[in-house]
PDB file of C-alpha atoms in Angstrom:
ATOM      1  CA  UNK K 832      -2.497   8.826  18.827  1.00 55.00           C
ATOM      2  CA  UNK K 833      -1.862   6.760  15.818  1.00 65.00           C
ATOM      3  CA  UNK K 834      -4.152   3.822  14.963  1.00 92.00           C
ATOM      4  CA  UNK K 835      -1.737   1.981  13.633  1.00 96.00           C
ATOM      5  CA  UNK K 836       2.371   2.604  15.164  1.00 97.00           C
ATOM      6  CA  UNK K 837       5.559   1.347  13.517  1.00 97.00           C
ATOM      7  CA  UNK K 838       9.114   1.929  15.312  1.00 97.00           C
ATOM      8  CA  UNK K 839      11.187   2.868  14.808  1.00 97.00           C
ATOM      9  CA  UNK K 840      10.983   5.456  12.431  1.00 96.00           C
ATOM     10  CA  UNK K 841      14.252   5.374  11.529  1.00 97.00           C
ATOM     11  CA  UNK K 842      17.074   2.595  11.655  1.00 96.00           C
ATOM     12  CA  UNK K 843      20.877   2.879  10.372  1.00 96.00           C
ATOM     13  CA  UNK K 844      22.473  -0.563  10.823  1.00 95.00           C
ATOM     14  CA  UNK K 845      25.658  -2.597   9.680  1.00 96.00           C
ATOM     15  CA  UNK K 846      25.628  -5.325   7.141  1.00 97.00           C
ATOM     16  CA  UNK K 847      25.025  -8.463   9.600  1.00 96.00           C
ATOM     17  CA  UNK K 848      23.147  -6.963  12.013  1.00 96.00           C
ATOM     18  CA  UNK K 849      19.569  -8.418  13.492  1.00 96.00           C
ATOM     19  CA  UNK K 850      16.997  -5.881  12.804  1.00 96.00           C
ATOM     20  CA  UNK K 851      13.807  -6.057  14.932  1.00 97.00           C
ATOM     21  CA  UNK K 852      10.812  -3.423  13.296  1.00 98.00           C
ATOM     22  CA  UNK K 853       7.922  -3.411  15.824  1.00 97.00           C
ATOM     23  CA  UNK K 854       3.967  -2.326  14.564  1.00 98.00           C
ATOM     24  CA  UNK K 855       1.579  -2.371  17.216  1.00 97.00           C
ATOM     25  CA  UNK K 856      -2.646  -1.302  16.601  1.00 97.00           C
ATOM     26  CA  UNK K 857      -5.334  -0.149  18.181  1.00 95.00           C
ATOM     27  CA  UNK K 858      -7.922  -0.544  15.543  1.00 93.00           C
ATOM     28  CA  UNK K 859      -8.769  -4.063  16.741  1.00 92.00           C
ATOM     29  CA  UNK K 860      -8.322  -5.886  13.433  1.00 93.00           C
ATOM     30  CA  UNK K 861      -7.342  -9.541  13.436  1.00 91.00           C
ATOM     31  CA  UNK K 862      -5.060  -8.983  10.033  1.00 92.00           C
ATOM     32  CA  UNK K 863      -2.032  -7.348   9.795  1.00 95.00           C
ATOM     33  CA  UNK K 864       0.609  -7.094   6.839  1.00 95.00           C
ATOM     34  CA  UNK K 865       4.672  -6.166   6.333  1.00 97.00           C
ATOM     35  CA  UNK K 866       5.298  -4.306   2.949  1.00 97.00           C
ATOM     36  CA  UNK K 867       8.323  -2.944   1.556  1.00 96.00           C
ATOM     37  CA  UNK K 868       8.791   0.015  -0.854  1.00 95.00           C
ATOM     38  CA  UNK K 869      11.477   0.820  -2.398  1.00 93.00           C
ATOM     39  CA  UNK K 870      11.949   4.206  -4.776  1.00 85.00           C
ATOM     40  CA  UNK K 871      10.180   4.353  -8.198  1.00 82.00           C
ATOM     41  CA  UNK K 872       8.255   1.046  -7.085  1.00 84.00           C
ATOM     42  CA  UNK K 873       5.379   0.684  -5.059  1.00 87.00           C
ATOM     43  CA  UNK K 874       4.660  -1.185  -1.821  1.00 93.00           C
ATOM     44  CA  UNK K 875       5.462  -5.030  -2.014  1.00 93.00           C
ATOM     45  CA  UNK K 876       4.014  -7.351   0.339  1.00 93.00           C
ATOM     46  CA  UNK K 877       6.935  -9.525   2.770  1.00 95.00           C
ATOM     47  CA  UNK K 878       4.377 -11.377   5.723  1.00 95.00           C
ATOM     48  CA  UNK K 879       0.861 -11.037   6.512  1.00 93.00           C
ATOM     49  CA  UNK K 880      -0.922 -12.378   9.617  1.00 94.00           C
ATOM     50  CA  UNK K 881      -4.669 -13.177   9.674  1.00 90.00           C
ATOM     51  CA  UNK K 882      -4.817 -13.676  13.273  1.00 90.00           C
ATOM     52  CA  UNK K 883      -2.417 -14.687  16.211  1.00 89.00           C
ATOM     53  CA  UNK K 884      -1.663 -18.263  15.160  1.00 88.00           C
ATOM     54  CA  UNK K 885      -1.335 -17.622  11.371  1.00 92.00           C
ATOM     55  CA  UNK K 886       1.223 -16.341   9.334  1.00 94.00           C
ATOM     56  CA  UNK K 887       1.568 -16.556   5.844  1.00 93.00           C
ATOM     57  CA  UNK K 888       4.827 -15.702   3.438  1.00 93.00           C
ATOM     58  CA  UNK K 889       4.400 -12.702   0.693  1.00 91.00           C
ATOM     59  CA  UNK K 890       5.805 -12.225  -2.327  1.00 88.00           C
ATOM     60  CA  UNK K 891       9.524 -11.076  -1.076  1.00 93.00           C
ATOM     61  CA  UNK K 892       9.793 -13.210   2.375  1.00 95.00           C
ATOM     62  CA  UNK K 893      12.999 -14.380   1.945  1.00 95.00           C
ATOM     63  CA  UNK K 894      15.669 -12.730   4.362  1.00 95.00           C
ATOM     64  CA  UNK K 895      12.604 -11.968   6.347  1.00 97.00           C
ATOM     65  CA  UNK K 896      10.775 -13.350   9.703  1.00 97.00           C
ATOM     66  CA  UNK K 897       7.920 -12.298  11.679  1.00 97.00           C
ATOM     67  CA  UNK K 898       6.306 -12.891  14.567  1.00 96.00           C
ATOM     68  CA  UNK K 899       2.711 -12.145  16.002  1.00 96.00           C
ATOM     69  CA  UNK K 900       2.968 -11.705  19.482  1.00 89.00           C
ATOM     70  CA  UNK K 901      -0.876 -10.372  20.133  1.00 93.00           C
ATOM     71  CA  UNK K 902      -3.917  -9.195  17.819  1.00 94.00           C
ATOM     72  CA  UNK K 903      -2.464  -5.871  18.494  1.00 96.00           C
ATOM     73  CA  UNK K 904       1.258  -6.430  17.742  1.00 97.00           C
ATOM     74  CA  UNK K 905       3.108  -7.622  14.393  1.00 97.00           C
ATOM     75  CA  UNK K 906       7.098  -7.347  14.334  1.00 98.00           C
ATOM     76  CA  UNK K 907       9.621  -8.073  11.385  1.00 98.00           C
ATOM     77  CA  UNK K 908      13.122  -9.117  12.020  1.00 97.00           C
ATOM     78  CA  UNK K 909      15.777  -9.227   9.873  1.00 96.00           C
ATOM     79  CA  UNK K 910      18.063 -11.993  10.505  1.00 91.00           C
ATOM     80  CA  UNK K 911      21.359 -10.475   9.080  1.00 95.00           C
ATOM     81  CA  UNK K 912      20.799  -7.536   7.607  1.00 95.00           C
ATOM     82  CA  UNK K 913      22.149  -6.936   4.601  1.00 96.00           C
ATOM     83  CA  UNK K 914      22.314  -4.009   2.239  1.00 96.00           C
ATOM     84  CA  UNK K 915      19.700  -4.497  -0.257  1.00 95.00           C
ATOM     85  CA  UNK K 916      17.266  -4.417   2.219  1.00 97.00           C
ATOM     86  CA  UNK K 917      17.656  -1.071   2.947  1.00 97.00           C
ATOM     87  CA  UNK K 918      13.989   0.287   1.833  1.00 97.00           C
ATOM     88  CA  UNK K 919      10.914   1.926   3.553  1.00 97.00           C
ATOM     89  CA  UNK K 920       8.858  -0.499   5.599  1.00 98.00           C
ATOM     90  CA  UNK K 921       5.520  -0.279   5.995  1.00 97.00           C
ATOM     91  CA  UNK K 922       3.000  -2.339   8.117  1.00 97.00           C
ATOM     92  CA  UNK K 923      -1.064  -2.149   7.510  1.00 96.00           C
ATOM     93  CA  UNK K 924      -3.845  -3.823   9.373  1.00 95.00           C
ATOM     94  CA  UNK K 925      -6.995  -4.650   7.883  1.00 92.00           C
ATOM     95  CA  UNK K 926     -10.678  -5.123   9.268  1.00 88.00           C
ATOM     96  CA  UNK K 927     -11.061  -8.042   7.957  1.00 78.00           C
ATOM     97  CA  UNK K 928     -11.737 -10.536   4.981  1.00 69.00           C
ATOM     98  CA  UNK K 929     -12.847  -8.819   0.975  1.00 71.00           C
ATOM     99  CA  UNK K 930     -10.536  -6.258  -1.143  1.00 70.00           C
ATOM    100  CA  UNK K 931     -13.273  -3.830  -0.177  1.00 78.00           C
ATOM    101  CA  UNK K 932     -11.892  -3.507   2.801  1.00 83.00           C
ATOM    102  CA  UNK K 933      -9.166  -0.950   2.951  1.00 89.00           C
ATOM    103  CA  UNK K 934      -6.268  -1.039   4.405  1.00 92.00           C
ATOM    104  CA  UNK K 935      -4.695   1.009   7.440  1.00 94.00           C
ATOM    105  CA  UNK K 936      -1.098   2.161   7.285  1.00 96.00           C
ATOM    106  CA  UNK K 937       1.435   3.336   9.634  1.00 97.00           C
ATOM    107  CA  UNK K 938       3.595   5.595   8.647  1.00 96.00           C
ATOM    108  CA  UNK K 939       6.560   3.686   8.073  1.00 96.00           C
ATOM    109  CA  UNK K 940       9.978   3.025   9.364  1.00 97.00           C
ATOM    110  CA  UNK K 941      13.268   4.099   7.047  1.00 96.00           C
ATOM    111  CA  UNK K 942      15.637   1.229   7.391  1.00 97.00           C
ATOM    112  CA  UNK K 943      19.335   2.065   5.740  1.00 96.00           C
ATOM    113  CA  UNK K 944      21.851  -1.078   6.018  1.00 97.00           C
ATOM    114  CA  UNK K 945      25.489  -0.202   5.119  1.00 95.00           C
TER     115      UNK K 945
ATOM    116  CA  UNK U1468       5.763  -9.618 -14.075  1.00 69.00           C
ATOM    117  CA  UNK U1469       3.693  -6.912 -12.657  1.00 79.00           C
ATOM    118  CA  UNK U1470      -0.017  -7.340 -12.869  1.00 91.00           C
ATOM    119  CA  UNK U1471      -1.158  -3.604 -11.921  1.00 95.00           C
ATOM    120  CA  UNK U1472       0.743  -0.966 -13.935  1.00 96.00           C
ATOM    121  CA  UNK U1473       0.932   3.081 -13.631  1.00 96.00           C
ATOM    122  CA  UNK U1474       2.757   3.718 -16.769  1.00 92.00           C
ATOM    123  CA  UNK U1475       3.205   7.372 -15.922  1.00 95.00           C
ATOM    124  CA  UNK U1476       5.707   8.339 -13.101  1.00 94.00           C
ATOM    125  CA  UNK U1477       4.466  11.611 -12.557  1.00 96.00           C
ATOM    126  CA  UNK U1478       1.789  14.388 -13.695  1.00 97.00           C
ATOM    127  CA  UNK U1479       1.382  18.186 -13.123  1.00 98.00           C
ATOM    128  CA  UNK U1480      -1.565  19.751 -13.257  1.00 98.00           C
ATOM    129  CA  UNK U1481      -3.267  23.555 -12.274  1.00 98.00           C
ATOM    130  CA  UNK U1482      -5.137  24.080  -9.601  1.00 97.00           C
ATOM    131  CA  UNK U1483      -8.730  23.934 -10.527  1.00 97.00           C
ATOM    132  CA  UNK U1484      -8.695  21.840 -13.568  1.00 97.00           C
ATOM    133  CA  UNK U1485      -9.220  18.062 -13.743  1.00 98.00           C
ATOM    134  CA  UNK U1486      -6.578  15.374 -12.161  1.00 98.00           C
ATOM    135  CA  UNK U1487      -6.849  11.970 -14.268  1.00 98.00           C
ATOM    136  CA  UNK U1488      -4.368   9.256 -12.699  1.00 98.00           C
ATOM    137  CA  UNK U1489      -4.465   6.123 -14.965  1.00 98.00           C
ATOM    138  CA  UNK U1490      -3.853   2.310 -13.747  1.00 98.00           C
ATOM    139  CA  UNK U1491      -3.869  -1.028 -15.986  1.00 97.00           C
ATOM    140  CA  UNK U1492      -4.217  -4.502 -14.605  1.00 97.00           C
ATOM    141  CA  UNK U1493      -3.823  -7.814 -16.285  1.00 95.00           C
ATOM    142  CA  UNK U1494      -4.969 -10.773 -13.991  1.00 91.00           C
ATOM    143  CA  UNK U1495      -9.455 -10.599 -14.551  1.00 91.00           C
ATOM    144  CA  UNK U1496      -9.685 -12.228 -10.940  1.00 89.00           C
ATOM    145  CA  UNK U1497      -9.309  -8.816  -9.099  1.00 91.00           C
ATOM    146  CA  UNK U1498     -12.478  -8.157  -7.728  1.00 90.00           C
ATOM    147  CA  UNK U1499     -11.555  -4.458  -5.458  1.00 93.00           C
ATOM    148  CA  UNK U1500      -9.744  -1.902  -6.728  1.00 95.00           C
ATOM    149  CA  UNK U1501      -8.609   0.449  -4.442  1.00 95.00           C
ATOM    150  CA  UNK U1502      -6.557   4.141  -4.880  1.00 97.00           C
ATOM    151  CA  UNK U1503      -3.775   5.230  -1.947  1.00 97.00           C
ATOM    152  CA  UNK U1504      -2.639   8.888  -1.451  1.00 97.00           C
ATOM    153  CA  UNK U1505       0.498   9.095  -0.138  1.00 95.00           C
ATOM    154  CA  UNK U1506       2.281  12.263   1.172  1.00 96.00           C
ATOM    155  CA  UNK U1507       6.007  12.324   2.370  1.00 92.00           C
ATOM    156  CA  UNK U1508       6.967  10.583   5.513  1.00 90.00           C
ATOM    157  CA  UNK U1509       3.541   9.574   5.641  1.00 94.00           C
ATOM    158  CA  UNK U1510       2.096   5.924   5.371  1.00 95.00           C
ATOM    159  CA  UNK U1511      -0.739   5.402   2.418  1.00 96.00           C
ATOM    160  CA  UNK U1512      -3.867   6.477   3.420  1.00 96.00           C
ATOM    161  CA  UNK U1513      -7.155   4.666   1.550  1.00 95.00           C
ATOM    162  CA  UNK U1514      -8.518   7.082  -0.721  1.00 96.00           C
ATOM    163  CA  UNK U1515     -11.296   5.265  -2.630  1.00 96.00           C
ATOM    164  CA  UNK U1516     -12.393   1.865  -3.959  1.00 94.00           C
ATOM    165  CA  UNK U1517     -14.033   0.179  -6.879  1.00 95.00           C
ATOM    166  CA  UNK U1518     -16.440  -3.464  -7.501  1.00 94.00           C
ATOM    167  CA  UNK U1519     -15.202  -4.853 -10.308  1.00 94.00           C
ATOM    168  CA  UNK U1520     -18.648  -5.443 -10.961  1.00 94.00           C
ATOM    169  CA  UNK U1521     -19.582  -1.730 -11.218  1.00 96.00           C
ATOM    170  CA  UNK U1522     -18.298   0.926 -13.565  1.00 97.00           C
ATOM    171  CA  UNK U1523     -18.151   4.073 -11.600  1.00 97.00           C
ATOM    172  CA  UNK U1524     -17.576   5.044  -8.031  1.00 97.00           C
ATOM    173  CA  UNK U1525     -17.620   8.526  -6.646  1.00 97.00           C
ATOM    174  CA  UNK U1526     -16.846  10.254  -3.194  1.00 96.00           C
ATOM    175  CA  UNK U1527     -16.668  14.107  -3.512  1.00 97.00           C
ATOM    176  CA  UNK U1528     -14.011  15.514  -5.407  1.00 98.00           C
ATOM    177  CA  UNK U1529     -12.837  11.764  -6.377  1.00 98.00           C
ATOM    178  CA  UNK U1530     -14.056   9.749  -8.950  1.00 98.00           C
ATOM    179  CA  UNK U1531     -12.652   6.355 -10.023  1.00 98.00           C
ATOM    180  CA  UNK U1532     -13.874   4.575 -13.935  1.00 98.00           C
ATOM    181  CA  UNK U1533     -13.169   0.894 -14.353  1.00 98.00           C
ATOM    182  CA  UNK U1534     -13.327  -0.242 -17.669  1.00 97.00           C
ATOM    183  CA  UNK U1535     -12.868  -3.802 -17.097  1.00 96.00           C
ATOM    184  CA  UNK U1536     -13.032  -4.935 -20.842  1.00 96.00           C
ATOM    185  CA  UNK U1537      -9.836  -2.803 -21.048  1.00 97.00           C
ATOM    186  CA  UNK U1538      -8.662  -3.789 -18.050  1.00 97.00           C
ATOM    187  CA  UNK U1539      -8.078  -0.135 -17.462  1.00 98.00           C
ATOM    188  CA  UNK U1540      -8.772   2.109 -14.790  1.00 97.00           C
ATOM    189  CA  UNK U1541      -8.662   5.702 -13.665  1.00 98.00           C
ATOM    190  CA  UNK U1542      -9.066   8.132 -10.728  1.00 98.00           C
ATOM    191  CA  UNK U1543     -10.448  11.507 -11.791  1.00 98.00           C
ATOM    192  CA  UNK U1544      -9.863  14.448  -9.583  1.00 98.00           C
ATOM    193  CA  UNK U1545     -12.334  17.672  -9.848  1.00 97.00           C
ATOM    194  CA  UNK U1546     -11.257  20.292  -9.037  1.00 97.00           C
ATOM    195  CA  UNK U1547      -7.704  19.934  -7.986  1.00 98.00           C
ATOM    196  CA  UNK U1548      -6.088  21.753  -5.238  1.00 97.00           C
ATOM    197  CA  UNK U1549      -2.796  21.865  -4.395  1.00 97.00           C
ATOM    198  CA  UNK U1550      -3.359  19.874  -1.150  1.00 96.00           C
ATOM    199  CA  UNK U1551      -3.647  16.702  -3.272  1.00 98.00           C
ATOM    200  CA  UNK U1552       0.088  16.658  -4.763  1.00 98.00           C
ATOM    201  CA  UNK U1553       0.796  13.566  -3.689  1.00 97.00           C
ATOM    202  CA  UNK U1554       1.815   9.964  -5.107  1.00 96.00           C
ATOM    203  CA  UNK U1555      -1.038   7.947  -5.691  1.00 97.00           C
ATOM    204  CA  UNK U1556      -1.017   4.032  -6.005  1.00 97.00           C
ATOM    205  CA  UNK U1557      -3.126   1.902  -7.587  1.00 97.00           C
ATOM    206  CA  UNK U1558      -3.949  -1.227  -5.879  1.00 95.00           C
ATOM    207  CA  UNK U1559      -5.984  -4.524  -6.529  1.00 94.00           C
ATOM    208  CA  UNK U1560      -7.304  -6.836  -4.450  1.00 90.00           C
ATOM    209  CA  UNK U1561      -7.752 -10.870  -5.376  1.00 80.00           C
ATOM    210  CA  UNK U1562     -10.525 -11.090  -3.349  1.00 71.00           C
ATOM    211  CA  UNK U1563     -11.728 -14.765  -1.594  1.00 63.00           C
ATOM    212  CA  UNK U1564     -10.222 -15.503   1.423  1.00 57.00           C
ATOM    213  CA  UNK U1565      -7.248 -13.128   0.824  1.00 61.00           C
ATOM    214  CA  UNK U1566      -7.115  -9.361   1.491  1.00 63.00           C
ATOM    215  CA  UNK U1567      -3.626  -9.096   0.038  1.00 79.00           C
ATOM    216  CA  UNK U1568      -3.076  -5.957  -2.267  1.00 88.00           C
ATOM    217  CA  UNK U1569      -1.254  -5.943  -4.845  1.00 91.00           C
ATOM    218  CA  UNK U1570       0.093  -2.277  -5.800  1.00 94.00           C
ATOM    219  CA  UNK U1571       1.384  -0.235  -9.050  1.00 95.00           C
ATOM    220  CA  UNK U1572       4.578   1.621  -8.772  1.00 95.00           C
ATOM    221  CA  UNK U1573       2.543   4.898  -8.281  1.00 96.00           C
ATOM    222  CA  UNK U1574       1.771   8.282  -9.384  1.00 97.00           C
ATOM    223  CA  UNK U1575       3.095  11.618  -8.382  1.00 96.00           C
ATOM    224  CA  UNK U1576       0.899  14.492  -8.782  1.00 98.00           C
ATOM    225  CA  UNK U1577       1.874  17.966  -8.465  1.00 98.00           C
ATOM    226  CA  UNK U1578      -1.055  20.095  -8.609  1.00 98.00           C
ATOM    227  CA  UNK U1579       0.577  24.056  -9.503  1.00 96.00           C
ATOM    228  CA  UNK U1580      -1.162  27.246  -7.892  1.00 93.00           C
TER     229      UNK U1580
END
């Protein structure tokens, strides 16, 4: 099984629409991030979450919310979904604090708003 | 304005020879540097990662360089296979309390039988 589990894996949605992407983890690390990629540009960070009662905004937030249920479980909603949101999503947990060390992917969910 | 750069979209290379992937950074806070191989329909998977208080990290087949009076760095790959087409992103972390990445557009290497 996957360490780290995003669904779905694929969403097709109407303009308007609340979106809910879920990420759960069984690595057991207290941080957990929300990127977006979109083509020719890499991954840009929305939320991150460095443990159950903290949640901080990222560089593209806006039209975004999250919510940290558990250590294990990070979702991002989408209010009212609109069209230039459609991108690849991608959520990561980390071990904890220092850039050296890494962060663990899942392997994304496709979200396409029309 | 992006602070970590991969100025070239894309690189093809033969099997056997050497892979260079190049990355350029501007903000001298980063303290980690870290490399991401990502395959379709996969997520990124940590490849390998750089002090920016050392020059030169290695792990197998995978060597990264910092130069930081350049503010340049590079992931060498010896000898490619074709296994390791992939995009590859930069990334670079501001280190303190924060573990947010902050990642270059990326890298797709084709490596040609």
């Amino acid at each position: 099984d996957a360490d780290v589990t995003q669904t779905p894996r694929n969403r097709i949605t109407k303009t308007g629409k609340r979106i809910m992407l879920e990420c759960s983890q069984t690595k057991g690390h207290d941080r957990m991030y929300w990127y977006r990629q979109d083509p020719g540009l890499g991954l840009r960070l929305i939320y991150y979450s460095f443990d159950v009662k903290d949640i901080n905004k990222g560089e593209i937030s806006d039209g975004y919310s999250v919510s940290r249920q558990a250590q294990a479980k990070f979702s991002l909603s989408l209010e009212s979904a609109i069209p230039n949101q459609t991108a690849l999503y991608f959520c990561a947990t980390q071990a904890g604090t220092g850039g050296n060390q890494p962060q663990h992917f899942g392997d994304g969910t496709r979200l396409s708003i029309l | 304005d992006q602070q970590v750069k991969q100025n070239s979209p894309s690189l093809s290379v033969q099997e056997g020879r050497i892979s260079i992937l190049n990355c350029d950074y501007t903000n001298s806070m980063f303290d980690y540097f870290l490399w991401y191989k990502k395959y379709p329909a996969e997520g990124p998977t940590f490849l390998i990662s750089i002090s920016s208080i050392k020059d030169k990290n290695e792990d197998g087949r995978f060597t990264v360089f910092l130069n930081k009076s350049a503010k340049h760095l590079s992931l060498h790959i010896v000898p490619s296979q074709p296994g390791d087409s992939a995009v590859y992103f930069c990334a670079a972390s501001l280190g303190g309390s924060q573990g947010n990445l902050i990642f270059g557009k990326g890298t797709k290497l084709s490596v040609k039988p």
